XYZ file of N, CA, C and O in Angstrom:
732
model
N -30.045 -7.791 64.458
C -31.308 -7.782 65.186
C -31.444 -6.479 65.942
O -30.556 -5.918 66.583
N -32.967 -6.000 65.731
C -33.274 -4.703 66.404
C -32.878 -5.429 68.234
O -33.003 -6.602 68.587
N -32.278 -3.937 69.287
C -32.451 -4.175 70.506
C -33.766 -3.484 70.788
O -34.265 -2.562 70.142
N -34.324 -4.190 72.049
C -35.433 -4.206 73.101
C -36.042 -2.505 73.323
O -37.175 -2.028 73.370
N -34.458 -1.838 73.439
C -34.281 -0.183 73.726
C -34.360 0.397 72.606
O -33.777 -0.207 71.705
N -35.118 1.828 72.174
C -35.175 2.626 71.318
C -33.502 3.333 71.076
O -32.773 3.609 70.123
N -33.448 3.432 73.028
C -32.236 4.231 72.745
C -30.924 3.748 72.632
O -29.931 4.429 72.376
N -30.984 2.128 72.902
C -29.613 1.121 72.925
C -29.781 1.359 71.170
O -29.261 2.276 70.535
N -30.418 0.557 70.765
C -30.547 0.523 69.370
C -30.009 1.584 68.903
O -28.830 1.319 68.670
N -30.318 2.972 68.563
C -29.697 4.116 68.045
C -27.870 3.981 68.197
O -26.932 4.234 67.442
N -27.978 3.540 69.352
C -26.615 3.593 69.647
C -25.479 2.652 69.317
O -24.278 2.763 69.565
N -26.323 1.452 68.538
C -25.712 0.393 67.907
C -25.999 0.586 66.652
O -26.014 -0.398 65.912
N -26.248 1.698 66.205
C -26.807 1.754 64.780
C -27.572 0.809 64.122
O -27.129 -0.091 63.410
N -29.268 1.140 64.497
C -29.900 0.301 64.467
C -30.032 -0.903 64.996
O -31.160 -1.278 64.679
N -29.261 -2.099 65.922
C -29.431 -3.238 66.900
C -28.217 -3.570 66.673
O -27.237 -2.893 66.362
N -28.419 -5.154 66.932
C -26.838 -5.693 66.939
C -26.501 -6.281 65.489
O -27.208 -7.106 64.911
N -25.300 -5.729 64.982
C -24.977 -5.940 63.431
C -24.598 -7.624 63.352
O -24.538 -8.336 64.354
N -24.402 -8.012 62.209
C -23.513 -9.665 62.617
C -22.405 -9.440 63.138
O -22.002 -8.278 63.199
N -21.629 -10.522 63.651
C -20.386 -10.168 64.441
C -19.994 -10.634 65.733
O -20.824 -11.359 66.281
N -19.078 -10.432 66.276
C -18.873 -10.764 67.857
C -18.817 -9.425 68.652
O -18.160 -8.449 68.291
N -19.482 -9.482 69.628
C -19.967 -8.427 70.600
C -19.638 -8.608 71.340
O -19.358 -9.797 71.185
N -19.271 -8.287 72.563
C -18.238 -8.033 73.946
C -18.655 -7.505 74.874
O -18.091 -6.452 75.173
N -20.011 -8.051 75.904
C -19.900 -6.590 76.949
C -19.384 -7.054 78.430
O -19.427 -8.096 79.083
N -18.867 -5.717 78.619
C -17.444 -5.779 80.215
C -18.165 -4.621 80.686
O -18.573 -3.609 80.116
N -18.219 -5.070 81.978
C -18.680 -4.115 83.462
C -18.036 -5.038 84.656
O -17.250 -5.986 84.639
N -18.594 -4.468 85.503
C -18.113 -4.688 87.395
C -19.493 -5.762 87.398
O -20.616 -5.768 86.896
N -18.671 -6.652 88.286
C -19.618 -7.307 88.554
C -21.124 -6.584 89.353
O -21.223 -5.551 90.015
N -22.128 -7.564 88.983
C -23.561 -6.743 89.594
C -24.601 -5.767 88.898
O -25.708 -5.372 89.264
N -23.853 -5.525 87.777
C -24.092 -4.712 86.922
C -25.412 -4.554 86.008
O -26.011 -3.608 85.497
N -25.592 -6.198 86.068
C -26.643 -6.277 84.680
C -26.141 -6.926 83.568
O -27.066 -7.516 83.010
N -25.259 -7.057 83.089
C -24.792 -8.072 82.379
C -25.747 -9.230 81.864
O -26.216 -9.404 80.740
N -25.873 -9.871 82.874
C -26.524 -11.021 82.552
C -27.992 -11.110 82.364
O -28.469 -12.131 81.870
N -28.809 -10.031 82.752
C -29.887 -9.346 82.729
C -30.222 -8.766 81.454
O -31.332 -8.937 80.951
N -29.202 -8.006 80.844
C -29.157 -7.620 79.519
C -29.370 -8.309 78.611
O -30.331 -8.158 77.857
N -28.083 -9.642 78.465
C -28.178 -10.169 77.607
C -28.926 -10.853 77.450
O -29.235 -11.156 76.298
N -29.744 -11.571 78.858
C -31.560 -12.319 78.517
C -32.267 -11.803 77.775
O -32.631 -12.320 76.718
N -32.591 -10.718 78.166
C -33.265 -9.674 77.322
C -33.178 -8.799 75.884
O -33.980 -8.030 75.355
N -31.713 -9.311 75.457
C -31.489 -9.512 74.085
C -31.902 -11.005 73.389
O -32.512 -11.165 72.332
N -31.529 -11.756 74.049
C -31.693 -13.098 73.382
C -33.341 -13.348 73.568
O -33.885 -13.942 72.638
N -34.228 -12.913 74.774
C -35.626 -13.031 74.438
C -36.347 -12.437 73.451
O -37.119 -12.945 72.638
N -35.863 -10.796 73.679
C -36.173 -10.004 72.325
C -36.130 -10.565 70.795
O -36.873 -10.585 69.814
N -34.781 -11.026 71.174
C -34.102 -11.767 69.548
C -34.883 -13.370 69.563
O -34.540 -14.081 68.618
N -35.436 -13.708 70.101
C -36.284 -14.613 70.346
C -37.652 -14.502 70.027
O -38.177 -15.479 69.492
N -38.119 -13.811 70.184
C -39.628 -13.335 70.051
C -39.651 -12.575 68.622
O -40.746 -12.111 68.302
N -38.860 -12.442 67.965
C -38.997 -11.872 66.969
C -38.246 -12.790 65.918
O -38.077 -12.376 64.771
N -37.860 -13.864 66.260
C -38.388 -15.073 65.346
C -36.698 -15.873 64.941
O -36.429 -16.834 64.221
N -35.708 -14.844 65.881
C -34.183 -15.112 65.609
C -33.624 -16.208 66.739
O -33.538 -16.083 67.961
N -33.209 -17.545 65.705
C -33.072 -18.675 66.627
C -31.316 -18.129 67.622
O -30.265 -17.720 67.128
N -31.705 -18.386 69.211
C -30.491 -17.795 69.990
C -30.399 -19.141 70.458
O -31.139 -20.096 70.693
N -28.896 -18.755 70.509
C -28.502 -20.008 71.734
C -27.890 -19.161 72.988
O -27.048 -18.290 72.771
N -28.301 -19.421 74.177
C -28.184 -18.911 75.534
C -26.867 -19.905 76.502
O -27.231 -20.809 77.255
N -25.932 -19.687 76.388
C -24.860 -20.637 77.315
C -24.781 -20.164 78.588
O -23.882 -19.323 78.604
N -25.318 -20.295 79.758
C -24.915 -19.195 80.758
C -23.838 -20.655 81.620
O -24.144 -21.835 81.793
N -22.616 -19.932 81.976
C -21.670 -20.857 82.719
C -22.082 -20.133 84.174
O -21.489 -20.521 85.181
N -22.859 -19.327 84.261
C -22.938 -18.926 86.283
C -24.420 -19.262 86.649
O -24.773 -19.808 87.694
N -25.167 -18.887 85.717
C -26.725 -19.640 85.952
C -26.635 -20.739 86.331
O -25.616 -21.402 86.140
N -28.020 -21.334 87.157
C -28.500 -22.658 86.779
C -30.302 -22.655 85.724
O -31.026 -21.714 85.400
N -30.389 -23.697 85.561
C -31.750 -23.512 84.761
C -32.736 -23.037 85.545
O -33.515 -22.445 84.797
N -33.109 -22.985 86.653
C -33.767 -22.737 87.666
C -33.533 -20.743 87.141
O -34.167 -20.167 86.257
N -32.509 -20.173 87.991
C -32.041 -19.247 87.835
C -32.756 -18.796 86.423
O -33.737 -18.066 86.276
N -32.027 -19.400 85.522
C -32.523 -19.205 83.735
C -34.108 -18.728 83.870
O -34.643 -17.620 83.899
N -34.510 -19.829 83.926
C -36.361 -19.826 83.815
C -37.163 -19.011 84.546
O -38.286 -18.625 84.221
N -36.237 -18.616 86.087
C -36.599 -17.776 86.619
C -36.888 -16.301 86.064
O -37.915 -15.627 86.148
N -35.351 -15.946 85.323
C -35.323 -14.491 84.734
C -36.197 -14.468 82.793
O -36.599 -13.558 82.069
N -36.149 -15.537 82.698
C -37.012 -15.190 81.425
C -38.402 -15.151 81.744
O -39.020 -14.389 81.001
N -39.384 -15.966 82.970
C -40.417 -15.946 83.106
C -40.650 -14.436 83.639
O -41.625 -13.883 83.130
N -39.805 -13.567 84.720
C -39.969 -12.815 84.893
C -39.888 -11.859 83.349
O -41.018 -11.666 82.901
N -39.200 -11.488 82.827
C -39.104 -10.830 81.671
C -40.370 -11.120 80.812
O -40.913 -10.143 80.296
N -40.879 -12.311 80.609
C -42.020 -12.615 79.916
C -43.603 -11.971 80.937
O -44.689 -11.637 80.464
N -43.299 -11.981 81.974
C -44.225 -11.112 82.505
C -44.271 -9.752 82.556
O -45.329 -9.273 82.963
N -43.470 -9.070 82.273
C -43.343 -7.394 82.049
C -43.804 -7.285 80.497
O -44.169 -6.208 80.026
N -43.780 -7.937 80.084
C -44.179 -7.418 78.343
C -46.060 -7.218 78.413
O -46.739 -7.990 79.090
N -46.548 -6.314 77.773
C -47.534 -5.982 77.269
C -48.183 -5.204 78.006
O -49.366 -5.000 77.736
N -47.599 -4.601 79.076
C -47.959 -4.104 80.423
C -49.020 -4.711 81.752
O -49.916 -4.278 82.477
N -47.987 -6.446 81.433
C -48.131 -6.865 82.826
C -47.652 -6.530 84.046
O -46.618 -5.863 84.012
N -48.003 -6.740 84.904
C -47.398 -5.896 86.247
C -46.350 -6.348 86.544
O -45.899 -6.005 87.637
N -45.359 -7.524 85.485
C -44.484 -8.127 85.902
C -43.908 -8.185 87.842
O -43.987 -7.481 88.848
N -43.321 -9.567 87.394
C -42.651 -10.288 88.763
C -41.214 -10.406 88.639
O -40.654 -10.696 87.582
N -40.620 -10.173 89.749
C -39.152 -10.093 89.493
C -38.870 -11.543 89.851
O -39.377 -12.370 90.609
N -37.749 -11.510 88.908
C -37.138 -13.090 89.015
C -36.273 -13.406 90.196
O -35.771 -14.515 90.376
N -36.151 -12.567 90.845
C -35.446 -12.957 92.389
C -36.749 -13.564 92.954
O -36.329 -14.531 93.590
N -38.006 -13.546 93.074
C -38.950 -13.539 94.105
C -39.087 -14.945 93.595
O -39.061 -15.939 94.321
N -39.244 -14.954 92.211
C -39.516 -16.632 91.312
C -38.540 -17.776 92.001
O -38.956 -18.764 92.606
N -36.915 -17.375 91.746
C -36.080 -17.833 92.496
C -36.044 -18.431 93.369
O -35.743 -19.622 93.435
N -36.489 -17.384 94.617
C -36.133 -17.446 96.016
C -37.402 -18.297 96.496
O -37.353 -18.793 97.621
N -38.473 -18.481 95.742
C -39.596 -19.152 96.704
C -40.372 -18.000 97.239
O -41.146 -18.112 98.189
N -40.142 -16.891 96.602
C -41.147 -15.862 97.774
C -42.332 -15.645 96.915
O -42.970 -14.668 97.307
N -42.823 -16.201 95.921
C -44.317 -16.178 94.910
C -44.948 -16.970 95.816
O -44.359 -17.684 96.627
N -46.927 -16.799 95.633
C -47.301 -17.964 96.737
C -47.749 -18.934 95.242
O -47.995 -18.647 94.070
N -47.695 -20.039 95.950
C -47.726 -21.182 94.862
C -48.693 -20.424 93.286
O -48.277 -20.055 92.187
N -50.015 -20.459 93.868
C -51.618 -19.801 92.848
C -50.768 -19.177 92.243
O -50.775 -19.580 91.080
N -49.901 -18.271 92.414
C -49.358 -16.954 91.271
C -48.395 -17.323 90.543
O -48.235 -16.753 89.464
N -47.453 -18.440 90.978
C -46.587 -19.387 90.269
C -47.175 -20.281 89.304
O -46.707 -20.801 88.291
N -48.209 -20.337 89.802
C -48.744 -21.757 88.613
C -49.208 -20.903 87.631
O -48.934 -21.155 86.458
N -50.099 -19.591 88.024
C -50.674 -18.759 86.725
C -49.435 -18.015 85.895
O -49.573 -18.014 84.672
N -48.607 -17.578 86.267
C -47.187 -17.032 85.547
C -46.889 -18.491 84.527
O -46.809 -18.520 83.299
N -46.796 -19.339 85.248
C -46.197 -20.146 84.551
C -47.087 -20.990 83.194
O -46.562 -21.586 82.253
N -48.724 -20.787 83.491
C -49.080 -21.482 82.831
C -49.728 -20.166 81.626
O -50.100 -20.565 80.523
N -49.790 -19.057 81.866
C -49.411 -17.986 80.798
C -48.929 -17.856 79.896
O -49.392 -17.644 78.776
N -46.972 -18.062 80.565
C -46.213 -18.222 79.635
C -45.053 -19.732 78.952
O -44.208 -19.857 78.066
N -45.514 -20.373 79.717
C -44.620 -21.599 79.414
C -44.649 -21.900 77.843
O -43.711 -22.285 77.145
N -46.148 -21.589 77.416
C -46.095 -22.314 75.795
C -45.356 -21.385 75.398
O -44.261 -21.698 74.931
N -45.592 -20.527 75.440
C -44.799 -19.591 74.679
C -43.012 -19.573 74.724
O -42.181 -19.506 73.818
N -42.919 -19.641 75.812
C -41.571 -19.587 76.098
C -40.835 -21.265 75.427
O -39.740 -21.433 74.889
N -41.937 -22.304 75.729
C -41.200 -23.465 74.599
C -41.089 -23.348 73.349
O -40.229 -23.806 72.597
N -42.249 -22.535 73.075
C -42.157 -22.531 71.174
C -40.969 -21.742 70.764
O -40.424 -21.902 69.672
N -40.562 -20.853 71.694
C -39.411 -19.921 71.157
C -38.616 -20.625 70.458
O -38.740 -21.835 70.651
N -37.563 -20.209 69.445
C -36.152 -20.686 69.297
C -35.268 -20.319 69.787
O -34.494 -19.646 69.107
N -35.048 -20.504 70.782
C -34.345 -20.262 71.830
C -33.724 -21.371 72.845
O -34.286 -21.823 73.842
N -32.269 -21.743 72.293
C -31.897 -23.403 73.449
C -30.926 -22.547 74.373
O -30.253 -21.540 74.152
N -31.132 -23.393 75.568
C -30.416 -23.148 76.842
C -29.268 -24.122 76.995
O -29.571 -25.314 76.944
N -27.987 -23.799 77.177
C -27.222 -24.594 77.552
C -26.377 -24.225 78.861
O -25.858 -23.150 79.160
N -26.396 -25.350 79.497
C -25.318 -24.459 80.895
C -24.532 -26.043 80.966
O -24.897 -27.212 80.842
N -23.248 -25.315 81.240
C -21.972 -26.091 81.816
C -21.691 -25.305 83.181
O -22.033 -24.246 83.707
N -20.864 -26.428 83.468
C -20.308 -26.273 85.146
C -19.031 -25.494 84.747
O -18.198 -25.775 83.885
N -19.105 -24.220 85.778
C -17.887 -22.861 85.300
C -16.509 -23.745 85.075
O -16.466 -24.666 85.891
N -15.852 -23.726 84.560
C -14.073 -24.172 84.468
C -14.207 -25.365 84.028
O -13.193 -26.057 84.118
N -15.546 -26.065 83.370
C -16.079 -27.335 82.723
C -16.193 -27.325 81.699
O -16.208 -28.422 81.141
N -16.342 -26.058 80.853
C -17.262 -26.150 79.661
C -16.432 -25.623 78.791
O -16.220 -24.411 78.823
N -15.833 -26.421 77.886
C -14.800 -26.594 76.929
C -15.033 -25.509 75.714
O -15.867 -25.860 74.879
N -14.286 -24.007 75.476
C -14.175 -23.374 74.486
C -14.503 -24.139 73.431
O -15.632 -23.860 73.027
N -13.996 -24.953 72.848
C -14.126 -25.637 71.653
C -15.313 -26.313 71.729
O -15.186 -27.326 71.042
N -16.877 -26.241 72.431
C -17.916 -26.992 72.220
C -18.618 -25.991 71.732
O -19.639 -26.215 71.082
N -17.930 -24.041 72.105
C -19.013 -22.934 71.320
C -19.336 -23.398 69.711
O -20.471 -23.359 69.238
N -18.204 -23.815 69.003
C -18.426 -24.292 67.676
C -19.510 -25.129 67.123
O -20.330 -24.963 66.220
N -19.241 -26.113 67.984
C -20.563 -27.503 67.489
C -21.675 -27.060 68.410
O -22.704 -27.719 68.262
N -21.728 -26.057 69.371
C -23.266 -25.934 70.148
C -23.568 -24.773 68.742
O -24.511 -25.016 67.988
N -22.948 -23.909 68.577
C -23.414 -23.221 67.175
C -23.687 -23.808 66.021
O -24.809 -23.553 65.583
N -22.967 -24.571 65.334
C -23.569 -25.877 64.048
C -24.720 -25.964 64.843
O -25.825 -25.758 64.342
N -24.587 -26.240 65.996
C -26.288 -27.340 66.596
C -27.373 -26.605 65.640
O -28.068 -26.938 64.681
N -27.070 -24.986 66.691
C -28.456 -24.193 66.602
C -28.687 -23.912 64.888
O -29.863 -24.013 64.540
N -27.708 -23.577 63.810
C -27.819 -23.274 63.134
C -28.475 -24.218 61.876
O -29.106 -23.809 60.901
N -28.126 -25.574 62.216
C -28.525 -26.705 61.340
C -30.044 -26.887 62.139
O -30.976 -27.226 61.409
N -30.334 -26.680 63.585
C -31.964 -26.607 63.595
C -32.658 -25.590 63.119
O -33.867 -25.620 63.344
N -32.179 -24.589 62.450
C -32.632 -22.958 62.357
C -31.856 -23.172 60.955
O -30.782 -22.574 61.022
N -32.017 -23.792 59.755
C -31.044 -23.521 58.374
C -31.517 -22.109 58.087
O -32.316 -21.399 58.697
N -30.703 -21.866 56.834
C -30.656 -20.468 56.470
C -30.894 -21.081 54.591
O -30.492 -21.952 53.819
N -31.788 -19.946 54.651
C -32.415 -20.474 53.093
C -31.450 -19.834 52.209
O -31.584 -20.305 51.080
N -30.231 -18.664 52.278
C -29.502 -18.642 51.414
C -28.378 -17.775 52.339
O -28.812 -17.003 53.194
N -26.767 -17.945 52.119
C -25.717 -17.235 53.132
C -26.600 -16.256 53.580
O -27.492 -15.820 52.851
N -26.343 -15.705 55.233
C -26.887 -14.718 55.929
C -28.195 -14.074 55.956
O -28.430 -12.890 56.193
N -29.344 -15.386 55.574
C -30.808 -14.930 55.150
C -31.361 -15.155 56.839
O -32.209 -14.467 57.408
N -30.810 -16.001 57.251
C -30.880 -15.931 58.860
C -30.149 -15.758 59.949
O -29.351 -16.591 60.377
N -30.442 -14.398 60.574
C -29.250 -14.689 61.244
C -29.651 -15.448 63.117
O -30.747 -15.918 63.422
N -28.722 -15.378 63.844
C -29.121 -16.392 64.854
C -27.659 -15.275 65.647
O -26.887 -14.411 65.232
N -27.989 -16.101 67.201
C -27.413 -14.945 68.173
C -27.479 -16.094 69.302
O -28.362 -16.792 69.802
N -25.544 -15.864 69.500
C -25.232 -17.342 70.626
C -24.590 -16.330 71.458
O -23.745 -15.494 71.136
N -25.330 -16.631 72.970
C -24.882 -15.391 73.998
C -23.883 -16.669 74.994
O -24.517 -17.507 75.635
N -22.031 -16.686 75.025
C -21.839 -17.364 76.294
C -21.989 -16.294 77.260
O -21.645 -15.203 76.804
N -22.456 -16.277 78.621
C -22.764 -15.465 79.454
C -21.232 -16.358 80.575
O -20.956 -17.521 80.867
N -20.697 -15.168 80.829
C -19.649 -15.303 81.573
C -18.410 -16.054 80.997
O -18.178 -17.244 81.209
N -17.725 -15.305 80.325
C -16.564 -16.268 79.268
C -15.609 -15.683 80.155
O -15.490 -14.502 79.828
N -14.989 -15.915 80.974
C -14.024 -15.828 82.681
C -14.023 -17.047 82.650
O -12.985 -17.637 82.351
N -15.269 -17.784 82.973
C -15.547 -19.044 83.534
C -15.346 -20.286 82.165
O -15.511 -21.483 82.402
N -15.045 -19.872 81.027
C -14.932 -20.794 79.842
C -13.414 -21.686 80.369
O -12.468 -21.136 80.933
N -13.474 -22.848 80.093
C -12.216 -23.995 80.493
C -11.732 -24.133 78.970
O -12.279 -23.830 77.910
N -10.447 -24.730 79.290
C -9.490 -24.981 78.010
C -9.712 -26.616 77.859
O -10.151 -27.526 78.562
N -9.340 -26.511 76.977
C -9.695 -28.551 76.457
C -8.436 -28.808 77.452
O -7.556 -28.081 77.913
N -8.847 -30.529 77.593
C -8.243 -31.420 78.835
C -6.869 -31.418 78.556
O -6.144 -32.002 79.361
N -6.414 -30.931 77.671
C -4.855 -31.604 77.166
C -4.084 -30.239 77.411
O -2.898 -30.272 77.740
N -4.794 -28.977 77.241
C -4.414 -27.811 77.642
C -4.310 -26.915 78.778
O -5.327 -26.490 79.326
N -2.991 -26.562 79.216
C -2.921 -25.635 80.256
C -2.976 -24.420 80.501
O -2.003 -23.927 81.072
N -4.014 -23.640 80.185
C -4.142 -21.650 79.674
C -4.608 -20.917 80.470
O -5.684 -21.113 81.035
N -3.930 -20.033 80.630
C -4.441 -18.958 81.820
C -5.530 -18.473 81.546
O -6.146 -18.754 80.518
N -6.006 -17.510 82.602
C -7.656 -17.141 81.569
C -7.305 -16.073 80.330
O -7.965 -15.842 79.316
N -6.506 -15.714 80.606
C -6.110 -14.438 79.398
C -6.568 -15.594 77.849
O -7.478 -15.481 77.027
N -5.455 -16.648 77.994
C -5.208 -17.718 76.631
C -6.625 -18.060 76.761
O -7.176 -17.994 75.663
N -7.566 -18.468 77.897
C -8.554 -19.043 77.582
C -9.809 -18.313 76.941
O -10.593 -18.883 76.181
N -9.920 -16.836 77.379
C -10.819 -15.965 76.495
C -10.131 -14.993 75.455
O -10.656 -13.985 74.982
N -8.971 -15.432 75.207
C -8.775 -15.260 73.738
C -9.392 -16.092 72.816
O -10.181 -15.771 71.928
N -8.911 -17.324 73.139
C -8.981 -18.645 72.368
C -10.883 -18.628 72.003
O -11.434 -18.878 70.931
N -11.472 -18.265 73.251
C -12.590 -18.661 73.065
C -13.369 -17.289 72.305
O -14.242 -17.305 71.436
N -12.659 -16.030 73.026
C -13.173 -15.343 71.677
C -12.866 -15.759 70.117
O -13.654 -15.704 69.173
N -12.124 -15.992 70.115
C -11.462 -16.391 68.472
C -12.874 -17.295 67.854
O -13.581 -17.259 66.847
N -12.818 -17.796 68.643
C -14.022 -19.127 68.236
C -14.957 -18.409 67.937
O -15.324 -18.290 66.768
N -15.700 -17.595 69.253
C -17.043 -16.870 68.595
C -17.073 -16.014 67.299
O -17.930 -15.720 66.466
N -15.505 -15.692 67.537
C -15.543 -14.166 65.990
C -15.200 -15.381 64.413
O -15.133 -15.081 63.221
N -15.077 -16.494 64.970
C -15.428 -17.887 63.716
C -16.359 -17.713 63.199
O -16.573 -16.981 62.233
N -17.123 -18.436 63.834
C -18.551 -18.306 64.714
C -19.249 -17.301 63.683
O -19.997 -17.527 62.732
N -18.875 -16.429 64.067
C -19.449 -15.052 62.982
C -19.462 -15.059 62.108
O -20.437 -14.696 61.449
N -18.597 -15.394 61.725
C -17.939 -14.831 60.319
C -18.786 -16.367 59.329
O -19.454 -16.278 58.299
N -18.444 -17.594 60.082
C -18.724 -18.846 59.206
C -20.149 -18.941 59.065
O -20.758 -19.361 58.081
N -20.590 -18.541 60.069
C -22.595 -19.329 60.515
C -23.195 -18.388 60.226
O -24.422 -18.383 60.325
């Protein structure tokens, strides 16, 4: 999938290839900002994503995509802290929202959030079957699809297992670079 940026894109040779992708910064960074904005992009252009954020809440979520859905076409966009925080006055909340809500449901685009040190590595697998059996692919790799976990620090080991985080975002990378390779 093409990225959002002329100049990210170039730099990924052409967008994001199939595969497992990795991005590491300092906290505060944008991270999580980014990758909305890949998965909306990759959303709006017709590629079913699945969105896991383990530090979001849906609130949070809906906040930063409504904001993002208001900067496109050269709206004067609203930042999603203000959506957040309660600082919109109601009238401008209801018109943001009633703008973009259809749109933002029709997407293919599912949200999933678990509670951080809750959300079992081994459910990336079957939340991926999910998206991919609602989104089939009319022949190997005729569709591709894009599952962002946002914050894999916070991914938990199944109940029977005791893994440091090192074992636990190995393990759970392993899964996504499955993930890749199988779906």
């Amino acid at each position: 999938d093409p990225a959002p940026w002329e100049s990210v894109a170039e730099k990924l040779g052409g967008g994001l290839w199939p595969g497992l992708h990795v991005l590491v910064s300092n906290p505060g960074l944008g991270k999580t900002q980014f990758t909305l904005q890949i998965a909306l992009y990759a959303a709006l252009a017709g590629t079913p994503v699945l969105y896991i954020g383990l530090e979001l809440d849906d609130v949070q979520v809906i906040a930063r995509l409504l904001s993002l859905l208001s900067l496109r076409n050269g709206g004067k966009g609203e930042k999603w802290s203000r959506l957040f925080l309660g600082q919109i006055q109601p009238d401008e909340l209801r018109l943001l929202r009633d703008r973009h809500a259809d749109e933002l449901c029709a997407l293919p685009l599912k949200i999933e959030r678990g509670a951080p040190h809750g959300w079992d590595y081994n459910r990336l697998r079957s939340s991926a079957r999910a998206l991919r059996e609602s989104f089939p692919e009319d022949s190997p790799g005729s569709r591709p699809m894009l599952v962002v976990l946002d914050f894999l620090q916070l991914v938990a080991s199944p109940e029977s297992a005791r893994e440091d985080l090192r074992e636990r975002i190995s393990r759970a990378s392993y899964v996504g670079r499955s993930i890749a390779l199988d779906l």
